[in-house]
Amino acid sequence: MRAVARNLPVLATFAVCLAMYVVAGLRYDGFFSLRVFLNFFGDNAFLGIVAIGMTFVILSGGIDLSVGALMGCSSIAIAVLSDRSGWHPFAAFGLVLVAGLALGSVHGWLIQRFSLPPFLVTLAGLFFCRGIGLWISKESVQMDHPLFSALGDMRLALADRAWLSFPAMLFLAVAVMAALVARYSPFGRTVYAIGGSESSAQLMGLPVARTKIAVYALSGVLAALGGVVLSIYTSAGNATAGAGMELDAIAAVVIGGTLLSGGYGSIVGTVLGLLIFAIIQSAIIFDGNLSTWWSKIVTGTLLLVFILLQRVLNRSRA
């Protein structure tokens, strides 16, 4: 019973995800196919990677509003560098990943060194990245380098007409590594400790300052990696492509059972939250008559329900 109570948010997310999948599968022909299920990961890989970075930030008790703008800025930077400036795409990938690491580290240092609110610091980062992206190019830029086509066509066949795309494989690899780091590494345990009580973590002698900076640096790297995956998925760059993506990432993390106050949650829950997003979007496509606004309505309703569930669990523990 203790184990069930401890994992109730994740179990609730799993139950909602399973129920939505079954209902959609019974309503729409072909929804239960393996191809559709695997497409859940491929079509949402960039959001999933960003949400994994957000999970570590929220686990530590923080927030990062810059990830969507950083993802869009990364995608347009890759497009312009590879299509107009003659850079090899791998060099452009490396540059945006280093830039994401640097921006995230600056966020973490400012938050830790001056005790600034993460909301305001990362909001400034959002405007900075959005401005840089629009300065690079206000228009979407198509990429004709053969590497993008090769990576976009790379697949791992699992059955007849069912495969994992390269973005899906990359997302699942990042999710597995993140889950292992969060669960078994000293860094992951320190992140949980900081989210539970930063003062207690300091009294225990844990490297609080270094870990908080590393959390935002990791979020910046994964947001930039999301931009890389987006550029491969669409073969284009767009500075505004990540508009609102930070809110989708936060929603996926919270629906996945991670407490906004920090200290509790899991990467598995975030993956389940992402699957709920994917099921909603796919059901709308299969229906053909539903407006895309239903995705926002259902997501908002689920987000409110899970926040209320978190409040009930917090009171029960108290």
Coordinates of C-alpha atoms in Angstrom, one line a residue:
M1 CA 0.0 0.0 0.0
R2 CA 2.9 2.4 0.7
A3 CA 4.3 1.7 -2.7
V4 CA 1.0 2.4 -4.4
A5 CA 0.5 5.6 -2.4
R6 CA 4.1 6.7 -3.2
N7 CA 3.6 6.1 -7.0
L8 CA -0.1 7.2 -7.2
P9 CA 0.5 10.2 -9.5
V10 CA 2.4 8.0 -12.0
L11 CA -0.2 5.3 -11.7
A12 CA -2.9 7.8 -12.3
T13 CA -1.1 9.1 -15.4
F14 CA -0.8 5.5 -16.7
A15 CA -4.4 4.8 -16.1
V16 CA -5.5 8.0 -18.0
C17 CA -3.1 7.2 -20.8
L18 CA -4.3 3.6 -21.1
A19 CA -8.0 4.7 -21.0
M20 CA -7.6 7.3 -23.7
Y21 CA -5.7 4.9 -25.9
V22 CA -8.3 2.2 -25.5
V23 CA -11.2 4.6 -26.2
A24 CA -9.5 6.1 -29.2
G25 CA -8.6 2.6 -30.5
L26 CA -12.2 1.4 -30.2
R27 CA -13.5 4.5 -31.9
Y28 CA -11.1 4.8 -34.8
D29 CA -10.1 1.9 -37.2
G30 CA -6.4 1.3 -37.3
F31 CA -5.6 3.3 -34.1
F32 CA -4.4 0.1 -32.4
S33 CA -1.8 -0.6 -35.1
L34 CA 1.9 -0.7 -34.2
R35 CA 2.7 1.9 -36.8
V36 CA 0.4 4.5 -35.2
F37 CA 1.9 3.7 -31.7
L38 CA 5.5 4.1 -32.9
N39 CA 4.5 7.4 -34.6
F40 CA 3.6 8.7 -31.2
F41 CA 7.3 8.9 -30.4
G42 CA 8.5 10.0 -33.8
D43 CA 6.1 12.8 -34.2
N44 CA 6.6 14.2 -30.7
A45 CA 10.3 13.5 -30.2
F46 CA 11.4 17.1 -30.0
L47 CA 8.8 17.9 -27.4
G48 CA 9.7 14.8 -25.4
I49 CA 13.4 15.7 -25.3
V50 CA 12.6 19.2 -24.2
A51 CA 10.2 17.8 -21.5
I52 CA 12.9 15.5 -20.1
G53 CA 15.2 18.5 -19.5
M54 CA 12.2 20.3 -17.9
T55 CA 11.6 17.3 -15.7
F56 CA 15.1 17.8 -14.0
V57 CA 14.4 21.5 -13.6
I58 CA 11.0 21.0 -11.9
L59 CA 12.4 18.2 -9.8
S60 CA 14.9 20.7 -8.4
G61 CA 12.1 23.1 -7.6
G62 CA 12.7 25.4 -10.5
I63 CA 11.2 26.3 -13.9
D64 CA 12.6 27.0 -17.3
L65 CA 10.6 29.2 -19.7
S66 CA 13.3 29.6 -22.3
V67 CA 13.3 26.1 -23.7
G68 CA 10.7 26.7 -26.5
A69 CA 12.4 29.8 -27.8
L70 CA 15.8 28.1 -27.5
M71 CA 14.6 25.2 -29.6
G72 CA 13.2 27.5 -32.3
C73 CA 16.4 29.6 -32.3
S74 CA 18.5 26.4 -32.6
S75 CA 16.5 25.2 -35.6
I76 CA 16.8 28.4 -37.5
A77 CA 20.5 28.7 -36.7
I78 CA 21.1 25.2 -38.0
A79 CA 19.1 26.0 -41.2
V80 CA 21.0 29.2 -41.9
L81 CA 24.4 27.8 -41.1
S82 CA 24.0 24.7 -43.2
D83 CA 21.9 26.1 -46.1
R84 CA 23.4 29.6 -46.6
S85 CA 26.8 29.7 -44.9
G86 CA 28.1 26.4 -46.1
W87 CA 28.6 24.8 -42.7
H88 CA 28.4 21.0 -42.4
P89 CA 25.2 20.1 -40.5
F90 CA 27.2 18.3 -37.7
A91 CA 29.2 21.5 -37.1
A92 CA 26.0 23.4 -36.8
F93 CA 24.6 20.8 -34.5
G94 CA 27.6 21.1 -32.3
L95 CA 27.5 24.9 -32.2
V96 CA 23.8 25.1 -31.1
L97 CA 24.4 22.4 -28.4
V98 CA 27.3 24.4 -27.0
A99 CA 25.2 27.5 -27.1
G100 CA 22.3 25.8 -25.3
L101 CA 24.8 24.6 -22.7
A102 CA 26.2 28.1 -22.2
L103 CA 22.8 29.7 -22.0
G104 CA 21.5 27.1 -19.5
S105 CA 24.7 27.5 -17.4
V106 CA 24.2 31.3 -17.3
H107 CA 20.6 30.8 -16.2
G108 CA 21.7 28.5 -13.4
W109 CA 24.5 30.7 -12.3
L110 CA 22.3 33.8 -12.1
I111 CA 19.6 31.9 -10.1
Q112 CA 22.1 30.3 -7.7
R113 CA 24.6 33.2 -7.3
F114 CA 22.0 36.0 -6.8
S115 CA 19.0 34.0 -5.6
L116 CA 16.9 35.3 -8.5
P117 CA 13.5 33.8 -9.3
P118 CA 13.9 31.1 -12.0
F119 CA 10.7 32.4 -13.6
L120 CA 12.1 35.8 -14.3
V121 CA 15.6 34.7 -15.3
T122 CA 14.4 32.1 -17.8
L123 CA 11.7 34.5 -19.0
A124 CA 14.5 36.9 -20.0
G125 CA 16.2 34.0 -21.7
L126 CA 13.0 33.3 -23.6
F127 CA 12.9 36.9 -25.0
F128 CA 16.7 36.7 -25.7
C129 CA 16.5 33.5 -27.7
R130 CA 13.3 34.6 -29.6
G131 CA 15.0 37.8 -30.5
I132 CA 18.2 36.1 -31.7
G133 CA 16.2 33.6 -33.8
L134 CA 14.2 36.4 -35.5
W135 CA 17.4 38.3 -36.0
I136 CA 18.9 35.3 -37.8
S137 CA 15.8 35.0 -40.1
K138 CA 12.2 36.0 -39.8
E139 CA 11.2 33.5 -42.4
S140 CA 11.3 29.7 -42.4
V141 CA 14.4 28.3 -44.1
Q142 CA 14.3 25.0 -46.0
M143 CA 17.4 22.7 -45.8
D144 CA 18.6 20.9 -48.9
H145 CA 21.7 19.1 -47.4
P146 CA 21.5 15.4 -48.1
L147 CA 22.3 14.6 -44.5
F148 CA 18.9 15.8 -43.3
S149 CA 17.2 13.5 -45.8
A150 CA 19.4 10.6 -44.8
L151 CA 18.6 11.1 -41.1
G152 CA 15.0 11.7 -41.8
D153 CA 14.8 8.4 -43.7
M154 CA 16.7 6.4 -41.1
R155 CA 14.4 3.8 -39.6
L156 CA 14.5 0.7 -37.4
A157 CA 12.0 -1.7 -38.9
L158 CA 10.0 -3.6 -36.2
A159 CA 7.2 -5.1 -38.3
D160 CA 5.6 -4.8 -41.7
R161 CA 5.1 -1.0 -42.3
A162 CA 6.0 -0.2 -38.7
W163 CA 9.3 1.4 -37.8
L164 CA 11.0 3.7 -35.4
S165 CA 12.3 6.9 -37.0
F166 CA 15.6 8.5 -36.1
P167 CA 14.0 11.2 -34.0
A168 CA 12.0 8.5 -32.1
M169 CA 15.2 6.4 -31.5
L170 CA 17.0 9.5 -30.3
F171 CA 14.2 10.5 -27.9
L172 CA 14.0 7.0 -26.4
A173 CA 17.7 6.9 -26.0
V174 CA 17.7 10.2 -24.2
A175 CA 14.7 9.0 -22.0
V176 CA 16.5 5.8 -21.0
M177 CA 19.7 7.7 -20.1
A178 CA 17.8 10.4 -18.2
A179 CA 15.9 7.8 -16.2
L180 CA 19.1 6.0 -15.2
V181 CA 20.7 9.3 -14.2
A182 CA 17.7 10.5 -12.2
R183 CA 17.3 7.1 -10.4
Y184 CA 20.8 5.9 -9.8
S185 CA 23.4 8.7 -10.1
P186 CA 24.6 11.0 -7.3
F187 CA 23.5 13.9 -9.5
G188 CA 20.0 12.6 -9.7
R189 CA 19.7 12.0 -6.0
T190 CA 21.0 15.5 -5.3
V191 CA 18.4 17.0 -7.7
Y192 CA 15.6 15.2 -5.7
A193 CA 17.1 16.3 -2.4
I194 CA 17.2 20.0 -3.6
G195 CA 13.6 19.8 -4.7
G196 CA 12.6 18.3 -1.4
S197 CA 14.4 20.8 0.7
E198 CA 17.3 22.9 -0.5
S199 CA 18.3 23.9 3.1
S200 CA 18.4 20.3 4.2
A201 CA 20.4 19.3 1.1
Q202 CA 23.0 22.0 2.1
L203 CA 23.1 20.8 5.7
M204 CA 23.8 17.3 4.3
G205 CA 26.8 18.6 2.5
L206 CA 25.4 18.0 -1.0
P207 CA 26.8 20.1 -3.9
V208 CA 23.7 22.3 -4.2
A209 CA 25.2 25.2 -6.1
R210 CA 26.9 23.0 -8.7
T211 CA 23.9 20.8 -9.2
K212 CA 21.5 23.7 -9.7
I213 CA 23.7 25.2 -12.4
A214 CA 24.1 21.7 -14.0
V215 CA 20.3 21.2 -14.0
Y216 CA 19.7 24.4 -16.1
A217 CA 22.7 23.6 -18.3
L218 CA 21.2 20.2 -19.0
S219 CA 17.8 21.8 -19.8
G220 CA 19.6 24.2 -22.2
V221 CA 21.4 21.3 -23.9
L222 CA 18.3 19.2 -24.3
A223 CA 16.3 22.2 -25.6
A224 CA 19.0 22.8 -28.2
L225 CA 18.9 19.0 -29.0
G226 CA 15.1 19.4 -29.5
G227 CA 15.9 22.1 -32.1
V228 CA 18.3 19.6 -33.8
V229 CA 15.6 16.9 -33.9
L230 CA 13.0 19.5 -35.1
S231 CA 15.3 20.5 -38.0
I232 CA 15.7 16.8 -39.0
Y233 CA 12.0 16.1 -38.6
T234 CA 10.9 19.0 -40.8
S235 CA 14.0 19.6 -42.9
A236 CA 13.6 23.3 -42.1
G237 CA 14.3 25.9 -39.5
N238 CA 11.9 28.4 -38.0
A239 CA 12.5 30.8 -35.2
T240 CA 8.9 30.7 -34.0
A241 CA 8.6 26.9 -34.2
G242 CA 9.0 26.6 -30.4
A243 CA 6.4 29.2 -29.5
G244 CA 4.5 27.9 -26.5
M245 CA 6.5 24.7 -26.4
E246 CA 7.7 25.5 -22.9
L247 CA 4.1 25.3 -21.7
D248 CA 3.5 22.0 -23.5
A249 CA 6.7 20.6 -21.8
I250 CA 5.6 21.8 -18.4
A251 CA 2.1 20.3 -18.9
A252 CA 3.7 16.9 -20.0
V253 CA 5.9 16.9 -16.9
V254 CA 3.0 17.8 -14.5
I255 CA 0.6 15.4 -16.1
G256 CA 3.3 12.8 -15.7
G257 CA 3.1 13.2 -12.0
T258 CA 6.1 15.4 -11.2
L259 CA 5.3 17.9 -8.4
L260 CA 5.6 21.5 -9.3
S261 CA 7.1 22.1 -5.9
G262 CA 9.9 19.7 -6.7
G263 CA 11.4 16.6 -5.0
Y264 CA 9.0 14.1 -6.6
G265 CA 8.5 12.7 -10.1
S266 CA 10.1 10.6 -12.7
I267 CA 11.2 10.4 -16.3
V268 CA 8.8 7.5 -16.9
G269 CA 5.9 9.8 -15.8
T270 CA 7.0 12.4 -18.3
V271 CA 7.1 9.9 -21.1
L272 CA 3.5 8.9 -20.2
G273 CA 2.5 12.5 -20.2
L274 CA 4.0 12.9 -23.7
L275 CA 2.0 9.8 -24.8
I276 CA -1.2 11.5 -23.6
F277 CA -0.3 14.5 -25.8
A278 CA 0.3 12.2 -28.7
I279 CA -2.9 10.2 -28.3
I280 CA -5.0 13.4 -28.2
Q281 CA -3.3 14.8 -31.3
S282 CA -3.6 11.5 -33.2
A283 CA -7.3 11.1 -32.2
I284 CA -8.0 14.5 -33.6
I285 CA -6.3 13.6 -36.9
F286 CA -8.2 10.3 -37.1
D287 CA -11.5 12.0 -36.5
G288 CA -11.0 14.7 -39.1
N289 CA -13.9 16.7 -37.8
L290 CA -12.6 17.8 -34.4
S291 CA -10.8 21.2 -34.2
T292 CA -7.2 21.2 -33.0
W293 CA -8.4 23.4 -30.1
W294 CA -9.7 20.2 -28.5
S295 CA -6.1 19.3 -27.9
K296 CA -5.7 22.4 -25.7
I297 CA -9.0 21.9 -24.0
V298 CA -8.3 18.3 -23.0
T299 CA -4.7 19.1 -22.0
G300 CA -5.9 22.0 -19.8
T301 CA -8.5 19.9 -18.1
L302 CA -6.0 17.1 -17.4
L303 CA -3.5 19.6 -16.1
L304 CA -6.0 21.0 -13.7
V305 CA -7.0 17.5 -12.5
F306 CA -3.4 16.5 -11.9
I307 CA -2.6 19.7 -10.0
L308 CA -5.6 19.1 -7.8
L309 CA -4.4 15.5 -7.3
Q310 CA -1.0 16.8 -6.3
R311 CA -2.6 19.1 -3.7
V312 CA -4.6 16.2 -2.2
L313 CA -1.5 14.1 -2.0
N314 CA 0.5 16.9 -0.3
R315 CA -2.2 17.3 2.3
S316 CA -2.4 13.6 2.9
R317 CA 1.4 13.4 3.5
A318 CA 1.2 16.5 5.8

